[in-house]
PDB file of C-alpha atoms in Angstrom:
ATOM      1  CA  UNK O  10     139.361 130.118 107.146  1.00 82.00           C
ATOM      2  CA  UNK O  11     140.918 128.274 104.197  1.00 80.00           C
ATOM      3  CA  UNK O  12     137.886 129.142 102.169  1.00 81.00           C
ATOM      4  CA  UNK O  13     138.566 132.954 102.592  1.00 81.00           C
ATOM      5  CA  UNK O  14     142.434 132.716 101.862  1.00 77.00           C
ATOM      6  CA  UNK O  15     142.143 130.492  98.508  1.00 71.00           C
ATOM      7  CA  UNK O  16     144.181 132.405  95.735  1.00 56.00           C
ATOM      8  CA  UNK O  17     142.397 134.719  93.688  1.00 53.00           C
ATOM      9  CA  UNK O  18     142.084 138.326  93.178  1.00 51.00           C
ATOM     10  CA  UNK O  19     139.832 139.489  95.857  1.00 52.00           C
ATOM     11  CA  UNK O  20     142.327 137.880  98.751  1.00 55.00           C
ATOM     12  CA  UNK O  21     143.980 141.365  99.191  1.00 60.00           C
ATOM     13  CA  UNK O  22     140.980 143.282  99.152  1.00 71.00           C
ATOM     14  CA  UNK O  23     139.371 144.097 102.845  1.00 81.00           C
ATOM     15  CA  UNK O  24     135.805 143.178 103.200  1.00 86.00           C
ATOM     16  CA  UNK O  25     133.313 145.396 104.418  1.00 91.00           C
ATOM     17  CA  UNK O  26     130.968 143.548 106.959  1.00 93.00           C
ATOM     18  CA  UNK O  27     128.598 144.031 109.661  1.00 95.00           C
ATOM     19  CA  UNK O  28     129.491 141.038 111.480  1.00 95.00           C
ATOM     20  CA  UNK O  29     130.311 137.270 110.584  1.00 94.00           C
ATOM     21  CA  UNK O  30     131.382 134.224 111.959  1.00 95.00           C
ATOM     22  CA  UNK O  31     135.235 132.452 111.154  1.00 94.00           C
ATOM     23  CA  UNK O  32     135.510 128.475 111.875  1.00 93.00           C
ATOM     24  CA  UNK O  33     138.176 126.648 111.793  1.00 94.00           C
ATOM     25  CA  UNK O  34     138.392 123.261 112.048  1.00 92.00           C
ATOM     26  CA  UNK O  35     141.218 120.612 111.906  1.00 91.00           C
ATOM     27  CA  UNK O  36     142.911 122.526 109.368  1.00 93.00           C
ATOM     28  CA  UNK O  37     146.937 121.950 108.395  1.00 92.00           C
ATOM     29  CA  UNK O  38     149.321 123.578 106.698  1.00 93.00           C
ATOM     30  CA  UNK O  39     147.267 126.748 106.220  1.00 92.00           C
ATOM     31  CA  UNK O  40     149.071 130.105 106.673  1.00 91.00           C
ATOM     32  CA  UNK O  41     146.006 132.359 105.740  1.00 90.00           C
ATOM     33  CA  UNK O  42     145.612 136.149 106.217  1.00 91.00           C
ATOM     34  CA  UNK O  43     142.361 137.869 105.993  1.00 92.00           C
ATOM     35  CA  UNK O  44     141.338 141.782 106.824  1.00 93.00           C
ATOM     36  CA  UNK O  45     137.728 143.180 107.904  1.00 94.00           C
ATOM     37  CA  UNK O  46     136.647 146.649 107.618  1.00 95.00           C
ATOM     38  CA  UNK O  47     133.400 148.428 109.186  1.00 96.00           C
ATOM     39  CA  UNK O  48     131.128 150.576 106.675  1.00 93.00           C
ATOM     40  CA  UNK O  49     131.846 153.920 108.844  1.00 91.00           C
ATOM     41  CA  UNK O  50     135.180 155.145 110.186  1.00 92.00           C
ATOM     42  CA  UNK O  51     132.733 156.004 113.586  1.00 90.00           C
ATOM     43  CA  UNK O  52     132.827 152.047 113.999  1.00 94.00           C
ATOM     44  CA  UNK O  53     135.077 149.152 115.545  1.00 96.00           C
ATOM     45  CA  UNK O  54     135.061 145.991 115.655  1.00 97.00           C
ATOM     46  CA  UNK O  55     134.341 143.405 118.638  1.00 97.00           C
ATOM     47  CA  UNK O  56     135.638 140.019 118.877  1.00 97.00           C
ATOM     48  CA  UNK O  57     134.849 136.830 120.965  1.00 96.00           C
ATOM     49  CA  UNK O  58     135.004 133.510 120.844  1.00 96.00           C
ATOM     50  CA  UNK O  59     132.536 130.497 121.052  1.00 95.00           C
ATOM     51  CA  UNK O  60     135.298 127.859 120.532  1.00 95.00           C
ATOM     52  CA  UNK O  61     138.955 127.941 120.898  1.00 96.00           C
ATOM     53  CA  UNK O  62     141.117 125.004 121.469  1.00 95.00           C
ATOM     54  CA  UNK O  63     143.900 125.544 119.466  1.00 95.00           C
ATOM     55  CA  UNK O  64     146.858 123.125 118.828  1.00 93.00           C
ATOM     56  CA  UNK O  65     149.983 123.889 120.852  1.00 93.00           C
ATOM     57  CA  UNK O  66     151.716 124.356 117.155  1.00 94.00           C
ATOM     58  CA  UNK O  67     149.075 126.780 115.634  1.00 96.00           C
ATOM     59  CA  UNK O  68     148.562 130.369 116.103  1.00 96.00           C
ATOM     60  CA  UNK O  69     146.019 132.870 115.574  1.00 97.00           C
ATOM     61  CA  UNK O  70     147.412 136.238 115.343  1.00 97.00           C
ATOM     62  CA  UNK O  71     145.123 139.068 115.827  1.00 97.00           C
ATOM     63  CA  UNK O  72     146.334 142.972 114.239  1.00 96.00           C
ATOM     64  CA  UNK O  73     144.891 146.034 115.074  1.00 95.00           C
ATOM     65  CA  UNK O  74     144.812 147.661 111.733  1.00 93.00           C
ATOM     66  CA  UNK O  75     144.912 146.509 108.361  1.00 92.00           C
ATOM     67  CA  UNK O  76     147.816 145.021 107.459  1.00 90.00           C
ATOM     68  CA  UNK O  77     149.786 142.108 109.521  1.00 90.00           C
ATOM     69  CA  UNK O  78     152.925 144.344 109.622  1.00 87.00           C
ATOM     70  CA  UNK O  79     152.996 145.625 113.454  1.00 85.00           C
ATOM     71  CA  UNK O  80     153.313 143.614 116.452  1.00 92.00           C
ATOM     72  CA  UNK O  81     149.888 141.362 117.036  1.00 95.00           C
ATOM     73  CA  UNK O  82     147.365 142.558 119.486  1.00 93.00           C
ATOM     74  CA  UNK O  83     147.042 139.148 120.586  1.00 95.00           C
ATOM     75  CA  UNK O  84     148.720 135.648 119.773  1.00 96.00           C
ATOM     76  CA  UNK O  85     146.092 132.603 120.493  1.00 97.00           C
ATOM     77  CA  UNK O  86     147.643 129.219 120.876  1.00 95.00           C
ATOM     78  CA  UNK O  87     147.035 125.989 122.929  1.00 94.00           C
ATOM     79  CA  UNK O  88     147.547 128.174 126.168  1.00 94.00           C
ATOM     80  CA  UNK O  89     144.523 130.261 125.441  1.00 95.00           C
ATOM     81  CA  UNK O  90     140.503 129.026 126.190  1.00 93.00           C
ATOM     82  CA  UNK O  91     137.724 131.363 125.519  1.00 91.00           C
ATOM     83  CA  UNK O  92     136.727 132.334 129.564  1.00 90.00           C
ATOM     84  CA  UNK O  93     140.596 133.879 129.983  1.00 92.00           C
ATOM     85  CA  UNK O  94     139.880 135.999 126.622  1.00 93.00           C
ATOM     86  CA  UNK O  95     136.996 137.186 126.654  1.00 91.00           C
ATOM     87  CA  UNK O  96     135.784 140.394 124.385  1.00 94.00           C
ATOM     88  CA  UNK O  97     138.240 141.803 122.603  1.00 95.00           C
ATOM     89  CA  UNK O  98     137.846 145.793 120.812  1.00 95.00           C
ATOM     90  CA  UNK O  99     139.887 147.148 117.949  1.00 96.00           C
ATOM     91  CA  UNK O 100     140.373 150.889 117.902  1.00 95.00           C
ATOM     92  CA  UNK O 101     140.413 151.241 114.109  1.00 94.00           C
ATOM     93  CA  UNK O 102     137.809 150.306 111.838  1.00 95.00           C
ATOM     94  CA  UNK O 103     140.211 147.532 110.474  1.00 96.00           C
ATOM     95  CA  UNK O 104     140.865 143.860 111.842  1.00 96.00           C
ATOM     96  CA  UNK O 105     143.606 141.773 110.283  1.00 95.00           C
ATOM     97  CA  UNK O 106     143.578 138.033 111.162  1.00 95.00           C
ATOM     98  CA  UNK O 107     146.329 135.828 110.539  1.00 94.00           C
ATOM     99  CA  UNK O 108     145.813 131.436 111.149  1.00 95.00           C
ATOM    100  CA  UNK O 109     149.268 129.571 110.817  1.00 95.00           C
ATOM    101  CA  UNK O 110     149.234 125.627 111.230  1.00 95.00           C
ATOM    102  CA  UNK O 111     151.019 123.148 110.798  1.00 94.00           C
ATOM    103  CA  UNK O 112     151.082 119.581 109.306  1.00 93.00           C
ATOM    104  CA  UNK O 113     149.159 117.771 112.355  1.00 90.00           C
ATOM    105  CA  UNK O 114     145.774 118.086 113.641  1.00 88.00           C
ATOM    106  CA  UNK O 115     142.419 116.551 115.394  1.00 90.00           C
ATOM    107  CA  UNK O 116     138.817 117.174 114.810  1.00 90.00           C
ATOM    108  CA  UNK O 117     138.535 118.820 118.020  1.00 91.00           C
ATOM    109  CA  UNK O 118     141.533 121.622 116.962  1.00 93.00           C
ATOM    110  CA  UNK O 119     140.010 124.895 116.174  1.00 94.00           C
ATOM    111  CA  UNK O 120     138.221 127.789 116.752  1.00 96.00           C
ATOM    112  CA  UNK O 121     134.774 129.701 115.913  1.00 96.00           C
ATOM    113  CA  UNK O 122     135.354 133.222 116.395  1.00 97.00           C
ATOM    114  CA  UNK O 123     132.172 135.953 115.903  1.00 97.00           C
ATOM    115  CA  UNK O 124     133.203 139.232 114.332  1.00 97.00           C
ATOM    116  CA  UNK O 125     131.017 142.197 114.805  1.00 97.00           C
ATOM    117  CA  UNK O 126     130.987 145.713 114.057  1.00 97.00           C
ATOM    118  CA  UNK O 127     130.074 147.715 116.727  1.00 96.00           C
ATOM    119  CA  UNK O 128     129.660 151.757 117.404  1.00 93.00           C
ATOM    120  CA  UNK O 129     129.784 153.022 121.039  1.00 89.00           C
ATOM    121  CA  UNK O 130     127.438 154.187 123.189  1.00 81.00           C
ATOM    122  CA  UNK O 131     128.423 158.147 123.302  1.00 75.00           C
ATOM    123  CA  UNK O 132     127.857 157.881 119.421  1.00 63.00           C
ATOM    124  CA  UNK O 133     125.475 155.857 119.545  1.00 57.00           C
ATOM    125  CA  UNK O 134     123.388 157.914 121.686  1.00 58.00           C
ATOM    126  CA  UNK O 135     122.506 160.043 118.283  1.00 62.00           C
ATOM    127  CA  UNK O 136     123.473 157.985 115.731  1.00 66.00           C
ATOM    128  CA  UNK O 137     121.909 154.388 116.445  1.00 79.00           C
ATOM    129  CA  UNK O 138     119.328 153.880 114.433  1.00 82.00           C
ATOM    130  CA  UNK O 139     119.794 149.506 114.411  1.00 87.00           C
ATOM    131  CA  UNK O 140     119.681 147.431 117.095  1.00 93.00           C
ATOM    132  CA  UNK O 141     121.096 148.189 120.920  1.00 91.00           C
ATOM    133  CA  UNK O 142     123.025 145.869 122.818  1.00 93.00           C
ATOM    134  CA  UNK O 143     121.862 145.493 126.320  1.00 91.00           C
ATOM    135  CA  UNK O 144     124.737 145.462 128.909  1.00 88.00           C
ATOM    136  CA  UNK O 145     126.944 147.700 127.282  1.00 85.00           C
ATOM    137  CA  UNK O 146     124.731 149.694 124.863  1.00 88.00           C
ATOM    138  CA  UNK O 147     126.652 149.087 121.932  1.00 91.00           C
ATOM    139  CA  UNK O 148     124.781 149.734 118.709  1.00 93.00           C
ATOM    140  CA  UNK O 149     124.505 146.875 115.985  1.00 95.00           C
ATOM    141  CA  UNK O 150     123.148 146.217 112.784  1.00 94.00           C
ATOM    142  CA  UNK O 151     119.687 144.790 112.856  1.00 93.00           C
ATOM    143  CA  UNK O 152     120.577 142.248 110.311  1.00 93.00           C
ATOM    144  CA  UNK O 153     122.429 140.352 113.082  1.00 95.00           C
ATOM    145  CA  UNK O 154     119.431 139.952 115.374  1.00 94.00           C
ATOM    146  CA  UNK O 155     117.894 136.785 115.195  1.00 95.00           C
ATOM    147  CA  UNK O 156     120.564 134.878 113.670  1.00 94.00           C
ATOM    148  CA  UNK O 157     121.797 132.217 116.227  1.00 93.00           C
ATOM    149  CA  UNK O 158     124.956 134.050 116.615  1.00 95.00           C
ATOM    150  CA  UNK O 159     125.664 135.958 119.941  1.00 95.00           C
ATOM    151  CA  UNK O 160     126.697 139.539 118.374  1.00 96.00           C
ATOM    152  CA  UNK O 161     126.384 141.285 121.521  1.00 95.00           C
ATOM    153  CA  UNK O 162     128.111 139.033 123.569  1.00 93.00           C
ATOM    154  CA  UNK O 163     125.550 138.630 126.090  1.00 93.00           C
ATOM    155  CA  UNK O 164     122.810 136.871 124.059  1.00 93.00           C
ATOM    156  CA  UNK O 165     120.612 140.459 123.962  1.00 93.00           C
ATOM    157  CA  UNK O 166     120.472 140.080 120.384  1.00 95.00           C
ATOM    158  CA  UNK O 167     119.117 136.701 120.396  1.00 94.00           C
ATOM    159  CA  UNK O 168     116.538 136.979 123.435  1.00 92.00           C
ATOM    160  CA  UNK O 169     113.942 134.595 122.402  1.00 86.00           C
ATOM    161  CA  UNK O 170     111.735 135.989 125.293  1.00 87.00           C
ATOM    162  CA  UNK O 171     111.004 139.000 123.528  1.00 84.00           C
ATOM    163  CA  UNK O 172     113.077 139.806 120.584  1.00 85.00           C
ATOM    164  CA  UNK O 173     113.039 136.350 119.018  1.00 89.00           C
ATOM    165  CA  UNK O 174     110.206 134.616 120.091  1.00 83.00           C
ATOM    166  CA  UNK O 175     109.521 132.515 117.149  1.00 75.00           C
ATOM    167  CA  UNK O 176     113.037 131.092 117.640  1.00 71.00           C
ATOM    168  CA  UNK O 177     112.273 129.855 121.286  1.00 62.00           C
ATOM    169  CA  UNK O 178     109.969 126.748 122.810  1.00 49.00           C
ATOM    170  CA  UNK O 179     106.956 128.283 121.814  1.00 45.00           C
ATOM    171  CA  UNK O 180     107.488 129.161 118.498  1.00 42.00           C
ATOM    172  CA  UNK O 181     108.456 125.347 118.035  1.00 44.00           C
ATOM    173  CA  UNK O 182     104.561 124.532 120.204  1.00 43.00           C
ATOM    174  CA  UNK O 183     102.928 126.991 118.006  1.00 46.00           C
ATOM    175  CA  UNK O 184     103.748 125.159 114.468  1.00 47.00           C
ATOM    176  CA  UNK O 185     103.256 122.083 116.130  1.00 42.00           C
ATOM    177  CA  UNK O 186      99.570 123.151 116.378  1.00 43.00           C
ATOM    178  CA  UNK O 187      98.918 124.986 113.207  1.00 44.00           C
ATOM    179  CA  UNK O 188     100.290 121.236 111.856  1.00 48.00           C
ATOM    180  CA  UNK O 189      98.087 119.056 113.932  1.00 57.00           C
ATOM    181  CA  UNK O 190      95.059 121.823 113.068  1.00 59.00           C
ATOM    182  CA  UNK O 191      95.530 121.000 109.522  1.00 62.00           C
ATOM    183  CA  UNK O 192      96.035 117.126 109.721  1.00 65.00           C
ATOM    184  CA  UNK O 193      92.381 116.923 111.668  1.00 68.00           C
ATOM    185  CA  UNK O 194      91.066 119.124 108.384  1.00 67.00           C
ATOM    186  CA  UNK O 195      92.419 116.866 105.776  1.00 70.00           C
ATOM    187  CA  UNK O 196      91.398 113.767 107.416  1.00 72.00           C
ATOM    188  CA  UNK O 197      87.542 115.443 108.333  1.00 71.00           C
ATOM    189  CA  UNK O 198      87.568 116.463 104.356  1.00 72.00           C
ATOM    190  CA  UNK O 199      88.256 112.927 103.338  1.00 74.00           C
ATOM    191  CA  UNK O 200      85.595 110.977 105.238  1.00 74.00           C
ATOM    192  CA  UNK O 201      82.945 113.390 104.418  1.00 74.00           C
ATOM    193  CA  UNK O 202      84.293 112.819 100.867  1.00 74.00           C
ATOM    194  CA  UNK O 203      83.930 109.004 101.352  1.00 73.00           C
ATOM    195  CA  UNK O 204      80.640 109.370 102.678  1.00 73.00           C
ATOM    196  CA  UNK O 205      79.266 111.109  99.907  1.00 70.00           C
ATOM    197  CA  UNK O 206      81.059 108.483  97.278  1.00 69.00           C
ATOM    198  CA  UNK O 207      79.062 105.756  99.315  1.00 66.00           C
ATOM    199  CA  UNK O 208      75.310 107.552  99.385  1.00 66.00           C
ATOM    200  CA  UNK O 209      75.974 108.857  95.399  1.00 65.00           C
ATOM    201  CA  UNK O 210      76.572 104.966  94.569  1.00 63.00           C
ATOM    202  CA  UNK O 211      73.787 103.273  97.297  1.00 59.00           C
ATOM    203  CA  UNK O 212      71.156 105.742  95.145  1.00 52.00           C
ATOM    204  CA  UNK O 213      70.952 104.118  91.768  1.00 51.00           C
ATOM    205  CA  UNK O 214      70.672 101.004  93.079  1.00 48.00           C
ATOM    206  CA  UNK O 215      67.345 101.721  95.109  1.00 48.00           C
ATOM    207  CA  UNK O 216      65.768 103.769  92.336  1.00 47.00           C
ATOM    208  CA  UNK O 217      66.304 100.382  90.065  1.00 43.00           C
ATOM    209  CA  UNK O 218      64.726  97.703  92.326  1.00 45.00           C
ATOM    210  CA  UNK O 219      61.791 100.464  93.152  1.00 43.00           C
ATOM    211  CA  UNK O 220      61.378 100.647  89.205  1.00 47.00           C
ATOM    212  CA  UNK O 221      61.268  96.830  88.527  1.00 42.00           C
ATOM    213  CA  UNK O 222      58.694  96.137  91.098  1.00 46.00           C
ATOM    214  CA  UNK O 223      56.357  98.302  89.227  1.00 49.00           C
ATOM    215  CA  UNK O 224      56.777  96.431  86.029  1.00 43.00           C
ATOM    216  CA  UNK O 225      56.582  93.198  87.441  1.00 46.00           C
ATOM    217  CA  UNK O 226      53.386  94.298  89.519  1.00 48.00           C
ATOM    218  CA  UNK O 227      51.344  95.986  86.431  1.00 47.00           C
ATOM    219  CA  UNK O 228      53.019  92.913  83.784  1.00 48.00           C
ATOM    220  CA  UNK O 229      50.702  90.658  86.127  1.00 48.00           C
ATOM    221  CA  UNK O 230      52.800  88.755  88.221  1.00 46.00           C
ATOM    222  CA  UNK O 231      50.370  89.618  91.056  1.00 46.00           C
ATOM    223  CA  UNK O 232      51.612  90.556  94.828  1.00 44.00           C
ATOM    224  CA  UNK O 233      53.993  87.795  96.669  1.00 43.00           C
ATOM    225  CA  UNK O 234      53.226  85.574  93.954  1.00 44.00           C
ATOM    226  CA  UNK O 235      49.348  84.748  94.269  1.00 45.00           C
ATOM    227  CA  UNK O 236      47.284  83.317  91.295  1.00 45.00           C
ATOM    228  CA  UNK O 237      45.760  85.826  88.843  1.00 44.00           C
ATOM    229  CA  UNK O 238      42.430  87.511  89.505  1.00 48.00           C
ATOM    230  CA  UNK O 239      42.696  87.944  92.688  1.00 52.00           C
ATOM    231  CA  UNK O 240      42.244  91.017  93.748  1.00 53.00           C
ATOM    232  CA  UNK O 241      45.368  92.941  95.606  1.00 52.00           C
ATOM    233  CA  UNK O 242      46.182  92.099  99.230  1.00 50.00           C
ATOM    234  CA  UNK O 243      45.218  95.282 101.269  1.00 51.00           C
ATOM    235  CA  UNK O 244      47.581  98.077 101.255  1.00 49.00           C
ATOM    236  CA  UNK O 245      48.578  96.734  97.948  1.00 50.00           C
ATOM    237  CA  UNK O 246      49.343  98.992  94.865  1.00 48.00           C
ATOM    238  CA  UNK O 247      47.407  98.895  91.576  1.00 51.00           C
ATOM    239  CA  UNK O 248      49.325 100.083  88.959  1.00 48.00           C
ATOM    240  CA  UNK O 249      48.208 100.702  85.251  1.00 51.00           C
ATOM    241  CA  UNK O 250      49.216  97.973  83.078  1.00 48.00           C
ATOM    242  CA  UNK O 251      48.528  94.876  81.172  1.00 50.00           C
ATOM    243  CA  UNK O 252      45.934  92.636  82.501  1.00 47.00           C
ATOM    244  CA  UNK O 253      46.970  89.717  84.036  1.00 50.00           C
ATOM    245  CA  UNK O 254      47.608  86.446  81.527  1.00 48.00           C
ATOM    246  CA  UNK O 255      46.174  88.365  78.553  1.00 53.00           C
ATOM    247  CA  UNK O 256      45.140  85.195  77.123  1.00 52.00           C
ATOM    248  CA  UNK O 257      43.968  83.314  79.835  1.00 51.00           C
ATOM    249  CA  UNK O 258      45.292  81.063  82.674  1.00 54.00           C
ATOM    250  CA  UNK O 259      47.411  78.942  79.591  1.00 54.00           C
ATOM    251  CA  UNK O 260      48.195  81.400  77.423  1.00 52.00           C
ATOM    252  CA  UNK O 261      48.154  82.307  73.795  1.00 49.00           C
ATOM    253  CA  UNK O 262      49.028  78.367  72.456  1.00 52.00           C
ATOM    254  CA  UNK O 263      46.568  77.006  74.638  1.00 50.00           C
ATOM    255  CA  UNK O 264      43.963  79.511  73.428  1.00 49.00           C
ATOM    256  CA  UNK O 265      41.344  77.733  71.174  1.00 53.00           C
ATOM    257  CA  UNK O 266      41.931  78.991  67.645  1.00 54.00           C
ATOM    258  CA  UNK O 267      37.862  79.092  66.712  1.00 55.00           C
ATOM    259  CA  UNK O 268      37.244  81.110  69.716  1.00 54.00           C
ATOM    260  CA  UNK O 269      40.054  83.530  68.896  1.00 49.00           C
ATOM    261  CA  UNK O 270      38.856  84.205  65.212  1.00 53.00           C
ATOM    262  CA  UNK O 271      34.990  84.428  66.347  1.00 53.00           C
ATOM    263  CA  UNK O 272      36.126  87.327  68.464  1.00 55.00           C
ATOM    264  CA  UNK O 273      37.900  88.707  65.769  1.00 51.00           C
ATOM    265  CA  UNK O 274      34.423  88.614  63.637  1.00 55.00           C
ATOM    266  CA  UNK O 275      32.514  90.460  66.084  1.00 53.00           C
TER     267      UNK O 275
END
């Protein structure tokens, strides 16, 4: 309340609304006045409370109208709880609410109290074209379906059942789902991305050995090792190459240098 009473130049103008909610809580020394008007002189407005447990030394005057000039239509105190009020219906399109405290106060001093513009049902019968209350057929703006605020005052506009159903249990399962759905894809994605990391790096490796076992085979080192000349073990590969110890079992320096230049005669 103390947020809608500060001091500038819109205090004294009435605001247009569809419905709200006022809270008050543990404020002091407030004397705040605030007026609500509906968008069409064919509406009125309802009020209820969820919360009222006033201090015995704070009032909550209620006017029928817009101005705080006539006797209150109501006068909530300490003596007041929400089950004796009840709903309450102005018979203008104007609500004037004044909140008077004083100097002393608890956390759990206050009050929540839901405003909402209503049209009845005899006018409503041609002229609703929003939302329609269920018990008594009032007709609301659709804006205040869905909300978490009782507009209706008895929960039709909130019915998770069938007009809200995202706001109930299931709607709460259902994400639940859609999240664990997408977790499983993620981590699927990443190990089939790990896998392929691990084959892309495992194939270079085996092409390399593979290619050095040709070279050593055809540079004459002979298969496992054996002495050269020999012929291949069976199932052995022959690969084009060098022959084996060009120059003989002892190689070029132990070559004799006359037999190397006679050949070179010839």
């Amino acid at each position: 309340m103390d947020s809608l009473c500060k001091d500038h130049f819109l205090q004294r103008q009435y605001r247009k609304v569809d419905g709200g909610v006022l809270w008050s809580r543990n404020e002091r020394n407030l004397d705040c006045t605030v007026t609500f008007q509906t968008h069409s002189i064919l509406q009125r407005f309802m009020l209820h409370f969820d919360l009222l447990q006033l201090d015995c030394n704070d009032h909550l005057y209620v006017y029928d109208g817009a101005h705080p000039t006539a006797p209150p239509r109501a006068d909530f105190s300490c003596r007041n709880t929400k089950q004796q009020v009840g709903a309450m219906f102005t018979r203008s399109n104007f609500v004037t609410l004044k909140y008077v405290t004083d100097n002393w106060g608890t956390d759990a001093n206050g009050f929540k109290l839901i405003v909402t513009a209503i049209k009845d049902p005899i006018s409503s019968e041609h002229g609703c074209k929003e939302f329609r209350c269920k018990q008594r057929e009032f007709c609301v703006s659709a804006d205040l379906t869905c909300d978490g605020v009782d507009h209706c005052a008895d929960g039709s506009d909130e019915d998770t059942a069938v007009l809200c159903p995202e706001n109930g249990g299931g709607g709460a399962g259902g994400m639940w789902v859609v999240v664990m759905a997408a977790g499983a894809g993620l981590a699927v994605f990443a190990a089939g991305l790990a896998l392929c990391c691990y084959c892309r790096r495992r194939a270079p490796t085996r092409r390399t050995h593979l290619h050095l076992q040709q070279v050593a085979s055809s540079n004459g080192a002979g298969a496992a090792g054996k002495a050269a000349g020999e012929p291949p073990a069976p199932g052995g590969t022959r690969l084009p190459g060098n022959w084996p110890l060009p120059a003989g079992p002892r190689g070029y320096n132990a070559a004799r240098p006359g037999r190397l230049r006679a050949r070179a005669q010839r």
